[in-house]
Amino acid sequence: MRKDVSFKTEDGTELIGWFYQAEATLAPCIIMAHGFSATKEMHLSGFAETFQKAGMNVLVYDNRNLGSSGGQPRGEIDPDQQISDYRDAITYAQQLDPVDAEQIGIWGSSYSGGHVLVIAAKDRRVKCVVSQVPLVYGLENAQRLVRSDHWAGLRAGFAADRTGRLNGDAPLRLPVVGEKEGDPCALPTDDSREFFFGLSDEDRGAWENDITLRSMELFTEYEPGNWVSRIAPTPLMLVAGRHDHLTPADLTLRAYENAMEPKKLLILDCAHFEAYTDAPFDISAPAQCAWFAEHLGVA
């Protein structure tokens, strides 16, 4: 019931994904993509299968420049471009025969959890949204991850990268996670390192521990929480991890307070990456599924 698919964005970039077809001849569709540098193989199938079994189609894909999808430069994570691609994914899904084009839901987690907040505020084709352990306030989040005495050097690197790019040089790069604690990297938490390095080959997909430095500059400038008050009347569900220190729960709760009804909050007793598997997943996936089913007209 899952097939490989590909589709092109407006600028011609090919995105690679999976389509989970519902049993009904015409059913809603959930659009899904993963977070910062992550691939579709990293525990998204469990959520997609849950939604599919409840009677919904699901489109899951790798973000551009990452995983199996096309795009250059490799490892460039541009939130505005990923948001545009999500909207192209909606357009693609709406043209598939099994999809009810009027019943589109979007799902995002971590970095893409921020994207779906922006999309839901902008794009009224979206009829329901679930945002799991999202990035909501980029600069403040980054200031919690990067030591204060490292910021001057980081900003100098951003400036040097811009100069080099303008002069035709290759982008400066850095790893997503370090080999050991204290190594320079984008996500300098122990659980980030343990998650990515602990994945099996099957669950890793075509992930590479390498991104452009510009991706981090864009991270610090990204403020999807500023859009949350504009999502209504589209139904919004936010999922937070009580012990999340990668995208801290208090920032997610602040965004939830700024959101208007209809909205729902689920707080899981877990850290960031634990939201994808085991007991937190067993709690969260059915709750998310029920939210989509309620608001997308699934009996």
mmCIF file of C-alpha atoms in Angstrom:
data_model
loop_
_atom_site.group_PDB
_atom_site.id
_atom_site.type_symbol
_atom_site.label_atom_id
_atom_site.label_comp_id
_atom_site.label_asym_id
_atom_site.label_seq_id
_atom_site.Cartn_x
_atom_site.Cartn_y
_atom_site.Cartn_z
ATOM 1 C CA MET A 1 0.000 0.000 0.000
ATOM 2 C CA ARG A 2 3.058 2.270 -0.233
ATOM 3 C CA LYS A 3 4.633 3.202 -3.521
ATOM 4 C CA ASP A 4 7.660 5.251 -4.511
ATOM 5 C CA VAL A 5 6.828 8.583 -6.118
ATOM 6 C CA SER A 6 8.612 11.633 -7.418
ATOM 7 C CA PHE A 7 7.408 15.073 -8.375
ATOM 8 C CA LYS A 8 8.954 18.332 -9.479
ATOM 9 C CA THR A 9 8.779 21.676 -7.745
ATOM 10 C CA GLU A 10 8.047 24.886 -9.594
ATOM 11 C CA ASP A 11 11.769 25.425 -10.242
ATOM 12 C CA GLY A 12 12.197 21.881 -11.595
ATOM 13 C CA THR A 13 13.843 20.230 -8.573
ATOM 14 C CA GLU A 14 12.837 16.578 -8.250
ATOM 15 C CA LEU A 15 11.621 15.486 -4.824
ATOM 16 C CA ILE A 16 11.519 11.796 -3.946
ATOM 17 C CA GLY A 17 8.949 10.301 -1.631
ATOM 18 C CA TRP A 18 6.385 7.668 -0.745
ATOM 19 C CA PHE A 19 2.643 7.665 -1.304
ATOM 20 C CA TYR A 20 0.457 5.708 1.098
ATOM 21 C CA GLN A 21 -2.924 5.156 -0.550
ATOM 22 C CA ALA A 22 -6.088 4.917 1.499
ATOM 23 C CA GLU A 23 -8.612 2.184 0.793
ATOM 24 C CA ALA A 24 -11.346 4.657 -0.113
ATOM 25 C CA THR A 25 -11.494 5.801 -3.730
ATOM 26 C CA LEU A 26 -11.479 9.440 -2.592
ATOM 27 C CA ALA A 27 -9.921 10.442 0.729
ATOM 28 C CA PRO A 28 -8.046 13.282 2.441
ATOM 29 C CA CYS A 29 -4.268 13.514 2.121
ATOM 30 C CA ILE A 30 -1.631 14.336 4.724
ATOM 31 C CA ILE A 31 1.613 15.929 3.467
ATOM 32 C CA MET A 32 4.715 15.084 5.544
ATOM 33 C CA ALA A 33 8.412 15.954 5.533
ATOM 34 C CA HIS A 34 11.110 15.608 8.194
ATOM 35 C CA GLY A 35 13.199 18.040 10.187
ATOM 36 C CA PHE A 36 16.676 19.573 10.054
ATOM 37 C CA SER A 37 18.792 17.396 7.702
ATOM 38 C CA ALA A 38 16.628 14.326 8.437
ATOM 39 C CA THR A 39 15.296 11.870 5.845
ATOM 40 C CA LYS A 40 11.909 10.226 5.393
ATOM 41 C CA GLU A 41 13.323 6.891 6.582
ATOM 42 C CA MET A 42 13.851 8.295 10.091
ATOM 43 C CA HIS A 43 10.695 6.951 11.740
ATOM 44 C CA LEU A 44 8.112 8.742 9.599
ATOM 45 C CA SER A 45 6.592 5.511 8.296
ATOM 46 C CA GLY A 46 4.932 4.752 11.636
ATOM 47 C CA PHE A 47 2.983 8.017 11.548
ATOM 48 C CA ALA A 48 2.129 7.610 7.854
ATOM 49 C CA GLU A 49 0.857 4.066 8.361
ATOM 50 C CA THR A 50 -1.266 5.196 11.317
ATOM 51 C CA PHE A 51 -2.927 7.878 9.198
ATOM 52 C CA GLN A 52 -3.336 5.496 6.253
ATOM 53 C CA LYS A 53 -5.039 2.814 8.358
ATOM 54 C CA ALA A 54 -7.520 5.444 9.556
ATOM 55 C CA GLY A 55 -8.583 6.154 5.974
ATOM 56 C CA MET A 56 -6.254 8.934 4.798
ATOM 57 C CA ASN A 57 -3.787 9.141 1.943
ATOM 58 C CA VAL A 58 -0.280 10.236 2.934
ATOM 59 C CA LEU A 59 2.529 11.813 0.903
ATOM 60 C CA VAL A 60 5.965 11.678 2.567
ATOM 61 C CA TYR A 61 9.024 13.112 0.836
ATOM 62 C CA ASP A 62 12.646 14.124 1.394
ATOM 63 C CA ASN A 63 13.334 17.854 1.458
ATOM 64 C CA ARG A 64 15.373 19.250 -1.428
ATOM 65 C CA ASN A 65 19.177 18.975 -1.196
ATOM 66 C CA LEU A 66 18.730 16.131 1.319
ATOM 67 C CA GLY A 67 18.234 12.382 1.300
ATOM 68 C CA SER A 68 17.035 10.938 -1.992
ATOM 69 C CA SER A 69 15.705 14.224 -3.357
ATOM 70 C CA GLY A 70 17.468 16.401 -5.873
ATOM 71 C CA GLY A 71 18.766 19.910 -5.478
ATOM 72 C CA GLN A 72 22.020 21.812 -5.066
ATOM 73 C CA PRO A 73 24.021 22.624 -3.105
ATOM 74 C CA ARG A 74 23.738 19.403 -1.180
ATOM 75 C CA GLY A 75 23.020 19.930 2.486
ATOM 76 C CA GLU A 76 21.619 23.432 2.047
ATOM 77 C CA ILE A 77 18.641 23.792 4.398
ATOM 78 C CA ASP A 78 16.671 26.886 3.450
ATOM 79 C CA PRO A 79 13.384 27.143 5.384
ATOM 80 C CA ASP A 80 11.745 29.479 2.872
ATOM 81 C CA GLN A 81 12.576 27.094 0.027
ATOM 82 C CA GLN A 82 11.344 24.090 2.009
ATOM 83 C CA ILE A 83 8.083 25.925 2.707
ATOM 84 C CA SER A 84 7.668 26.611 -1.012
ATOM 85 C CA ASP A 85 8.316 22.932 -1.729
ATOM 86 C CA TYR A 86 5.675 21.869 0.816
ATOM 87 C CA ARG A 87 3.173 24.006 -1.076
ATOM 88 C CA ASP A 88 4.228 22.405 -4.361
ATOM 89 C CA ALA A 89 3.763 19.009 -2.678
ATOM 90 C CA ILE A 90 0.191 20.020 -1.808
ATOM 91 C CA THR A 91 -0.438 20.932 -5.449
ATOM 92 C CA TYR A 92 1.006 17.602 -6.600
ATOM 93 C CA ALA A 93 -1.073 15.612 -4.122
ATOM 94 C CA GLN A 94 -4.276 17.431 -5.049
ATOM 95 C CA GLN A 95 -3.920 16.108 -8.604
ATOM 96 C CA LEU A 96 -3.681 12.451 -7.580
ATOM 97 C CA ASP A 97 -6.841 10.439 -8.299
ATOM 98 C CA PRO A 98 -7.309 9.015 -4.762
ATOM 99 C CA VAL A 99 -6.978 12.443 -3.108
ATOM 100 C CA ASP A 100 -9.853 14.674 -2.086
ATOM 101 C CA ALA A 101 -8.280 17.988 -3.089
ATOM 102 C CA GLU A 102 -10.452 19.900 -0.626
ATOM 103 C CA GLN A 103 -9.257 17.904 2.405
ATOM 104 C CA ILE A 104 -5.516 18.480 2.811
ATOM 105 C CA GLY A 105 -3.660 18.161 6.113
ATOM 106 C CA ILE A 106 -0.012 18.961 6.772
ATOM 107 C CA TRP A 107 2.332 17.387 9.314
ATOM 108 C CA GLY A 108 5.773 18.548 10.352
ATOM 109 C CA SER A 109 8.266 17.763 13.076
ATOM 110 C CA SER A 110 11.188 19.718 14.513
ATOM 111 C CA TYR A 111 12.370 22.073 11.729
ATOM 112 C CA SER A 112 9.460 21.146 9.462
ATOM 113 C CA GLY A 113 7.220 21.535 12.508
ATOM 114 C CA GLY A 114 7.982 25.227 12.106
ATOM 115 C CA HIS A 115 7.325 25.095 8.362
ATOM 116 C CA VAL A 116 3.776 23.801 8.759
ATOM 117 C CA LEU A 117 2.935 26.707 11.075
ATOM 118 C CA VAL A 118 3.903 29.171 8.363
ATOM 119 C CA ILE A 119 2.162 27.217 5.606
ATOM 120 C CA ALA A 120 -1.072 26.841 7.577
ATOM 121 C CA ALA A 121 -1.104 30.601 8.164
ATOM 122 C CA LYS A 122 -0.533 31.384 4.479
ATOM 123 C CA ASP A 123 -2.189 28.619 2.480
ATOM 124 C CA ARG A 124 -5.927 28.129 2.950
ATOM 125 C CA ARG A 125 -5.866 24.899 0.986
ATOM 126 C CA VAL A 126 -4.660 23.421 4.286
ATOM 127 C CA LYS A 127 -7.613 22.266 6.373
ATOM 128 C CA CYS A 128 -5.748 20.825 9.394
ATOM 129 C CA VAL A 129 -2.184 20.927 10.779
ATOM 130 C CA VAL A 130 -0.112 18.939 13.256
ATOM 131 C CA SER A 131 3.225 20.347 14.434
ATOM 132 C CA GLN A 132 5.390 18.014 16.535
ATOM 133 C CA VAL A 133 8.294 19.209 18.751
ATOM 134 C CA PRO A 134 8.635 22.237 16.453
ATOM 135 C CA LEU A 135 11.245 24.915 16.057
ATOM 136 C CA VAL A 136 9.241 28.087 16.687
ATOM 137 C CA TYR A 137 11.691 30.900 17.542
ATOM 138 C CA GLY A 138 14.933 30.362 15.640
ATOM 139 C CA LEU A 139 17.252 32.922 17.185
ATOM 140 C CA GLU A 140 16.211 32.239 20.766
ATOM 141 C CA ASN A 141 16.415 28.506 20.139
ATOM 142 C CA ALA A 142 19.895 28.871 18.633
ATOM 143 C CA GLN A 143 21.021 30.992 21.586
ATOM 144 C CA ARG A 144 20.167 28.077 23.868
ATOM 145 C CA LEU A 145 22.177 25.651 21.746
ATOM 146 C CA VAL A 146 25.286 27.754 21.013
ATOM 147 C CA ARG A 147 27.506 29.056 23.832
ATOM 148 C CA SER A 148 27.480 32.839 24.072
ATOM 149 C CA ASP A 149 31.264 33.070 23.629
ATOM 150 C CA HIS A 150 30.992 31.229 20.286
ATOM 151 C CA TRP A 151 28.580 33.648 18.628
ATOM 152 C CA ALA A 152 31.176 36.163 17.437
ATOM 153 C CA GLY A 153 33.101 33.447 15.642
ATOM 154 C CA LEU A 154 29.924 31.968 14.202
ATOM 155 C CA ARG A 155 28.781 35.307 12.792
ATOM 156 C CA ALA A 156 32.255 35.912 11.360
ATOM 157 C CA GLY A 157 31.910 32.570 9.612
ATOM 158 C CA PHE A 158 28.549 33.603 8.170
ATOM 159 C CA ALA A 159 30.115 36.768 6.756
ATOM 160 C CA ALA A 160 33.120 34.922 5.324
ATOM 161 C CA ASP A 161 30.820 32.368 3.692
ATOM 162 C CA ARG A 162 28.788 35.120 2.035
ATOM 163 C CA THR A 163 31.943 36.751 0.684
ATOM 164 C CA GLY A 164 33.238 33.453 -0.629
ATOM 165 C CA ARG A 165 29.972 32.524 -2.317
ATOM 166 C CA LEU A 166 29.765 35.890 -4.029
ATOM 167 C CA ASN A 167 33.290 35.352 -5.347
ATOM 168 C CA GLY A 168 32.411 31.909 -6.711
ATOM 169 C CA ASP A 169 33.837 29.768 -3.925
ATOM 170 C CA ALA A 170 32.168 26.600 -2.666
ATOM 171 C CA PRO A 171 29.927 27.060 0.388
ATOM 172 C CA LEU A 172 31.505 26.599 3.792
ATOM 173 C CA ARG A 173 30.253 23.439 5.510
ATOM 174 C CA LEU A 174 29.917 21.821 8.928
ATOM 175 C CA PRO A 175 28.620 18.526 10.325
ATOM 176 C CA VAL A 176 25.069 18.158 11.613
ATOM 177 C CA VAL A 177 26.389 16.411 14.732
ATOM 178 C CA GLY A 178 29.919 16.008 16.071
ATOM 179 C CA GLU A 179 31.769 12.754 16.510
ATOM 180 C CA LYS A 180 32.199 13.591 20.200
ATOM 181 C CA GLU A 181 30.969 16.126 22.725
ATOM 182 C CA GLY A 182 32.317 19.618 22.058
ATOM 183 C CA ASP A 183 32.965 19.133 18.342
ATOM 184 C CA PRO A 184 31.762 22.068 16.210
ATOM 185 C CA CYS A 185 28.427 21.112 14.634
ATOM 186 C CA ALA A 186 24.904 22.339 13.944
ATOM 187 C CA LEU A 187 23.080 20.330 16.644
ATOM 188 C CA PRO A 188 25.406 20.176 19.653
ATOM 189 C CA THR A 189 23.310 18.038 22.011
ATOM 190 C CA ASP A 190 24.090 14.529 23.215
ATOM 191 C CA ASP A 191 20.710 13.187 22.131
ATOM 192 C CA SER A 192 21.160 14.614 18.607
ATOM 193 C CA ARG A 193 24.454 12.778 18.255
ATOM 194 C CA GLU A 194 22.994 9.577 19.721
ATOM 195 C CA PHE A 195 19.952 9.731 17.462
ATOM 196 C CA PHE A 196 21.711 10.184 14.129
ATOM 197 C CA PHE A 197 24.648 7.888 14.836
ATOM 198 C CA GLY A 198 22.393 5.284 16.440
ATOM 199 C CA LEU A 199 20.169 4.775 13.402
ATOM 200 C CA SER A 200 20.298 1.519 11.489
ATOM 201 C CA ASP A 201 21.195 1.675 7.795
ATOM 202 C CA GLU A 202 17.530 1.101 6.967
ATOM 203 C CA ASP A 203 16.381 3.961 9.197
ATOM 204 C CA ARG A 204 19.122 6.370 8.082
ATOM 205 C CA GLY A 205 18.198 6.504 4.407
ATOM 206 C CA ALA A 206 20.487 8.727 2.323
ATOM 207 C CA TRP A 207 21.309 11.030 5.257
ATOM 208 C CA GLU A 208 24.718 12.735 5.275
ATOM 209 C CA ASN A 209 26.349 14.336 8.285
ATOM 210 C CA ASP A 210 27.175 17.453 6.318
ATOM 211 C CA ILE A 211 25.344 20.743 5.700
ATOM 212 C CA THR A 212 26.218 24.211 4.497
ATOM 213 C CA LEU A 213 27.133 26.853 7.051
ATOM 214 C CA ARG A 214 24.498 29.069 5.488
ATOM 215 C CA SER A 215 21.894 26.595 6.775
ATOM 216 C CA MET A 216 22.828 27.638 10.292
ATOM 217 C CA GLU A 217 22.635 31.326 9.417
ATOM 218 C CA LEU A 218 19.134 30.750 8.063
ATOM 219 C CA PHE A 219 18.233 28.792 11.217
ATOM 220 C CA THR A 220 19.067 31.820 13.376
ATOM 221 C CA GLU A 221 16.863 34.055 11.203
ATOM 222 C CA TYR A 222 13.858 31.732 11.086
ATOM 223 C CA GLU A 223 10.862 32.743 13.229
ATOM 224 C CA PRO A 224 7.847 30.557 12.364
ATOM 225 C CA GLY A 225 6.271 31.276 15.746
ATOM 226 C CA ASN A 226 5.471 34.765 14.477
ATOM 227 C CA TRP A 227 2.863 33.208 12.166
ATOM 228 C CA VAL A 228 1.014 31.090 14.694
ATOM 229 C CA SER A 229 -1.670 33.652 15.553
ATOM 230 C CA ARG A 230 -2.674 33.749 11.867
ATOM 231 C CA ILE A 231 -3.387 30.022 11.492
ATOM 232 C CA ALA A 232 -6.984 30.179 12.765
ATOM 233 C CA PRO A 233 -9.560 29.124 11.768
ATOM 234 C CA THR A 234 -7.493 26.193 10.488
ATOM 235 C CA PRO A 235 -7.351 23.588 13.314
ATOM 236 C CA LEU A 236 -3.887 23.362 14.898
ATOM 237 C CA MET A 237 -2.412 20.615 17.073
ATOM 238 C CA LEU A 238 0.933 21.223 18.782
ATOM 239 C CA VAL A 239 2.927 18.368 20.313
ATOM 240 C CA ALA A 240 5.685 19.194 22.818
ATOM 241 C CA GLY A 241 8.228 17.029 24.638
ATOM 242 C CA ARG A 242 8.394 17.901 28.320
ATOM 243 C CA HIS A 243 12.160 17.169 28.443
ATOM 244 C CA ASP A 244 13.007 18.522 24.982
ATOM 245 C CA HIS A 245 16.134 20.694 25.061
ATOM 246 C CA LEU A 246 16.699 20.782 21.286
ATOM 247 C CA THR A 247 13.434 22.625 20.593
ATOM 248 C CA PRO A 248 12.528 23.482 24.190
ATOM 249 C CA ALA A 249 8.997 22.870 25.366
ATOM 250 C CA ASP A 250 8.568 26.330 26.903
ATOM 251 C CA LEU A 251 9.021 27.922 23.480
ATOM 252 C CA THR A 252 6.397 25.591 22.014
ATOM 253 C CA LEU A 253 4.044 26.447 24.883
ATOM 254 C CA ARG A 254 4.543 30.156 24.214
ATOM 255 C CA ALA A 255 3.550 29.596 20.600
ATOM 256 C CA TYR A 256 0.510 27.613 21.698
ATOM 257 C CA GLU A 257 -0.637 30.484 23.926
ATOM 258 C CA ASN A 258 -0.394 32.816 20.928
ATOM 259 C CA ALA A 259 -2.452 30.504 18.727
ATOM 260 C CA MET A 260 -6.190 30.960 18.377
ATOM 261 C CA GLU A 261 -8.914 28.313 18.470
ATOM 262 C CA PRO A 262 -9.453 25.661 17.307
ATOM 263 C CA LYS A 263 -6.258 24.293 18.817
ATOM 264 C CA LYS A 264 -5.055 21.328 20.846
ATOM 265 C CA LEU A 265 -1.908 20.759 22.913
ATOM 266 C CA LEU A 266 -0.326 17.397 23.665
ATOM 267 C CA ILE A 267 2.627 17.292 26.066
ATOM 268 C CA LEU A 268 4.619 14.067 25.951
ATOM 269 C CA ASP A 269 6.807 12.988 28.860
ATOM 270 C CA CYS A 270 9.882 12.672 26.661
ATOM 271 C CA ALA A 271 12.836 14.402 25.033
ATOM 272 C CA HIS A 272 13.007 15.562 21.424
ATOM 273 C CA PHE A 273 13.919 12.409 19.511
ATOM 274 C CA GLU A 274 11.926 10.107 21.763
ATOM 275 C CA ALA A 275 8.733 11.544 20.238
ATOM 276 C CA TYR A 276 9.199 9.338 17.155
ATOM 277 C CA THR A 277 9.205 5.895 18.742
ATOM 278 C CA ASP A 278 8.103 3.611 21.581
ATOM 279 C CA ALA A 279 5.717 4.815 24.289
ATOM 280 C CA PRO A 280 5.611 8.509 23.247
ATOM 281 C CA PHE A 281 4.754 7.446 19.689
ATOM 282 C CA ASP A 282 2.070 5.077 20.992
ATOM 283 C CA ILE A 283 0.434 8.045 22.737
ATOM 284 C CA SER A 284 1.035 10.705 20.122
ATOM 285 C CA ALA A 285 0.340 8.997 16.789
ATOM 286 C CA PRO A 286 -3.269 7.992 17.626
ATOM 287 C CA ALA A 287 -3.965 11.465 19.064
ATOM 288 C CA GLN A 288 -2.604 13.149 15.941
ATOM 289 C CA CYS A 289 -4.576 10.742 13.775
ATOM 290 C CA ALA A 290 -7.790 11.532 15.640
ATOM 291 C CA TRP A 291 -7.179 15.276 15.158
ATOM 292 C CA PHE A 292 -6.737 14.850 11.414
ATOM 293 C CA ALA A 293 -9.716 12.505 11.142
ATOM 294 C CA GLU A 294 -11.980 14.879 13.041
ATOM 295 C CA HIS A 295 -11.148 17.914 10.952
ATOM 296 C CA LEU A 296 -10.746 16.251 7.548
ATOM 297 C CA GLY A 297 -14.075 14.466 7.641
ATOM 298 C CA VAL A 298 -12.855 10.893 8.086
ATOM 299 C CA ALA A 299 -15.521 8.696 9.683
#
